[in-house]
Amino acid sequence: MKGLMRIGVFGGTFDPIHSGHLRAAEEVKEKLRLDRVLFIPTGSPPHRLMPGADAGQRLAMVRHALRDHSDFEISDLEIKRPGKSYTVDTLARLNQLRPQDEFFLILGTDQLLELGHWYAPEQIFQYARIIAITRPGVTPPVLQDVLSTAGLLKFRRKISLLAVTCLDISSTDIRHRLKAGRSIRYLVPEAVRKYIEKNRLYRQK
Ligand code: ATP
């Protein structure tokens, strides 16, 4: 039987992980009464250019960020897998590893808008519900349009929109600040800031 544990799956490049990610995950966990949130840094991202920090460094930063939260866990599933990482493969593997648990795929609405272009979107819904956390600029009527354009309207009930406190922080902005030699204090957990400083990440080459 399903439902032994309710597990949030939060994938991202996390280049670097920041307080926007962490706050969003915390609120989703609280609102949906999840038992755990699994943070899964991507290996080689199919949809974007190569990140600024390498996989080991991104993994280390996530580890530092999650250190004090007993319900947040890290998974190196995608980083260890050779080649491109597709969400559907990750979810299939998680279902295989933990067949009794129920999975909730946490996405920013920016990513949800891309769903029609993902690999095997229909299969994704076999393995997880989708929780789209609202970020500024995307409203529910748009979601309806996106699903109908992608031919995914029949999965409407497997998607929930969840409003979270939006911290206007992005990894891109953090990388820009670092490149310009500016402060990122309080945008990321202190342990992550220290790791970035110690390893001189994202500096002007
Ligand atoms: P980049 O600026 O490099 O594109 P990012 O800050 O969006 O990075 P990702 O690692 O790409 O970070 O994001 C992982 C997931 O977290 C995505 O689903 C994204 O929509 C979501 N996310 C990113 N920043 C925030 C934020 N400030 N609040 C809520 N969700 C966020």
mmCIF file of C-alpha atoms and ligand atoms in Angstrom, residues 10-14 18 20-21 24 48 107-108 110-111 133 135 167 169-172 175, ligand 1:
data_model
loop_
_atom_site.group_PDB
_atom_site.id
_atom_site.type_symbol
_atom_site.label_atom_id
_atom_site.label_comp_id
_atom_site.label_asym_id
_atom_site.label_seq_id
_atom_site.Cartn_x
_atom_site.Cartn_y
_atom_site.Cartn_z
ATOM 1 C CA PHE A 10 13.116 18.905 -5.014
ATOM 2 C CA GLY A 11 15.494 18.842 -7.954
ATOM 3 C CA GLY A 12 17.624 21.695 -9.128
ATOM 4 C CA THR A 13 21.007 22.732 -10.339
ATOM 5 C CA PHE A 14 21.595 24.337 -6.942
ATOM 6 C CA HIS A 18 20.085 29.509 -1.571
ATOM 7 C CA GLY A 20 14.760 30.842 -1.614
ATOM 8 C CA HIS A 21 15.028 27.089 -2.223
ATOM 9 C CA ALA A 24 10.082 27.152 -0.333
ATOM 10 C CA ARG A 48 20.665 24.592 -19.585
ATOM 11 C CA LEU A 107 8.726 22.594 -9.104
ATOM 12 C CA GLY A 108 8.892 26.313 -9.597
ATOM 13 C CA ASP A 110 8.766 28.531 -14.355
ATOM 14 C CA GLN A 111 9.652 24.860 -14.720
ATOM 15 C CA ILE A 133 5.243 26.587 -6.077
ATOM 16 C CA ARG A 135 6.835 32.477 -8.177
ATOM 17 C CA LEU A 167 12.045 35.248 -1.564
ATOM 18 C CA ILE A 169 16.605 35.203 -4.723
ATOM 19 C CA SER A 170 18.116 33.304 -7.640
ATOM 20 C CA SER A 171 21.354 31.416 -8.133
ATOM 21 C CA THR A 172 22.054 33.571 -11.185
ATOM 22 C CA ARG A 175 26.727 34.220 -9.091
HETATM 23 P P1 ATP B 1 19.288 29.916 -11.804
HETATM 24 O O1 ATP B 1 19.169 31.357 -11.373
HETATM 25 O O2 ATP B 1 20.716 29.468 -11.986
HETATM 26 O O3 ATP B 1 18.382 29.551 -12.949
HETATM 27 P P2 ATP B 1 17.564 29.067 -9.592
HETATM 28 O O4 ATP B 1 17.805 30.043 -8.484
HETATM 29 O O5 ATP B 1 16.258 29.192 -10.338
HETATM 30 O O6 ATP B 1 18.822 29.033 -10.575
HETATM 31 P P3 ATP B 1 17.531 26.157 -9.599
HETATM 32 O O7 ATP B 1 18.560 25.300 -8.970
HETATM 33 O O8 ATP B 1 17.489 26.205 -11.061
HETATM 34 O O9 ATP B 1 17.727 27.629 -8.945
HETATM 35 O O10 ATP B 1 16.105 25.871 -9.002
HETATM 36 C C1 ATP B 1 15.638 24.659 -8.524
HETATM 37 C C2 ATP B 1 14.149 24.814 -8.271
HETATM 38 O O11 ATP B 1 13.914 25.828 -7.279
HETATM 39 C C3 ATP B 1 13.369 25.282 -9.501
HETATM 40 O O12 ATP B 1 12.146 24.557 -9.516
HETATM 41 C C4 ATP B 1 13.112 26.747 -9.252
HETATM 42 O O13 ATP B 1 11.922 27.188 -9.863
HETATM 43 C C5 ATP B 1 12.990 26.799 -7.743
HETATM 44 N N1 ATP B 1 13.403 28.092 -7.180
HETATM 45 C C6 ATP B 1 14.529 28.777 -7.453
HETATM 46 N N2 ATP B 1 14.601 29.927 -6.746
HETATM 47 C C7 ATP B 1 13.481 29.970 -5.986
HETATM 48 C C8 ATP B 1 12.941 30.931 -5.043
HETATM 49 N N3 ATP B 1 13.587 32.060 -4.749
HETATM 50 N N4 ATP B 1 11.763 30.640 -4.457
HETATM 51 C C9 ATP B 1 11.104 29.506 -4.775
HETATM 52 N N5 ATP B 1 11.549 28.570 -5.647
HETATM 53 C C10 ATP B 1 12.715 28.793 -6.255
#
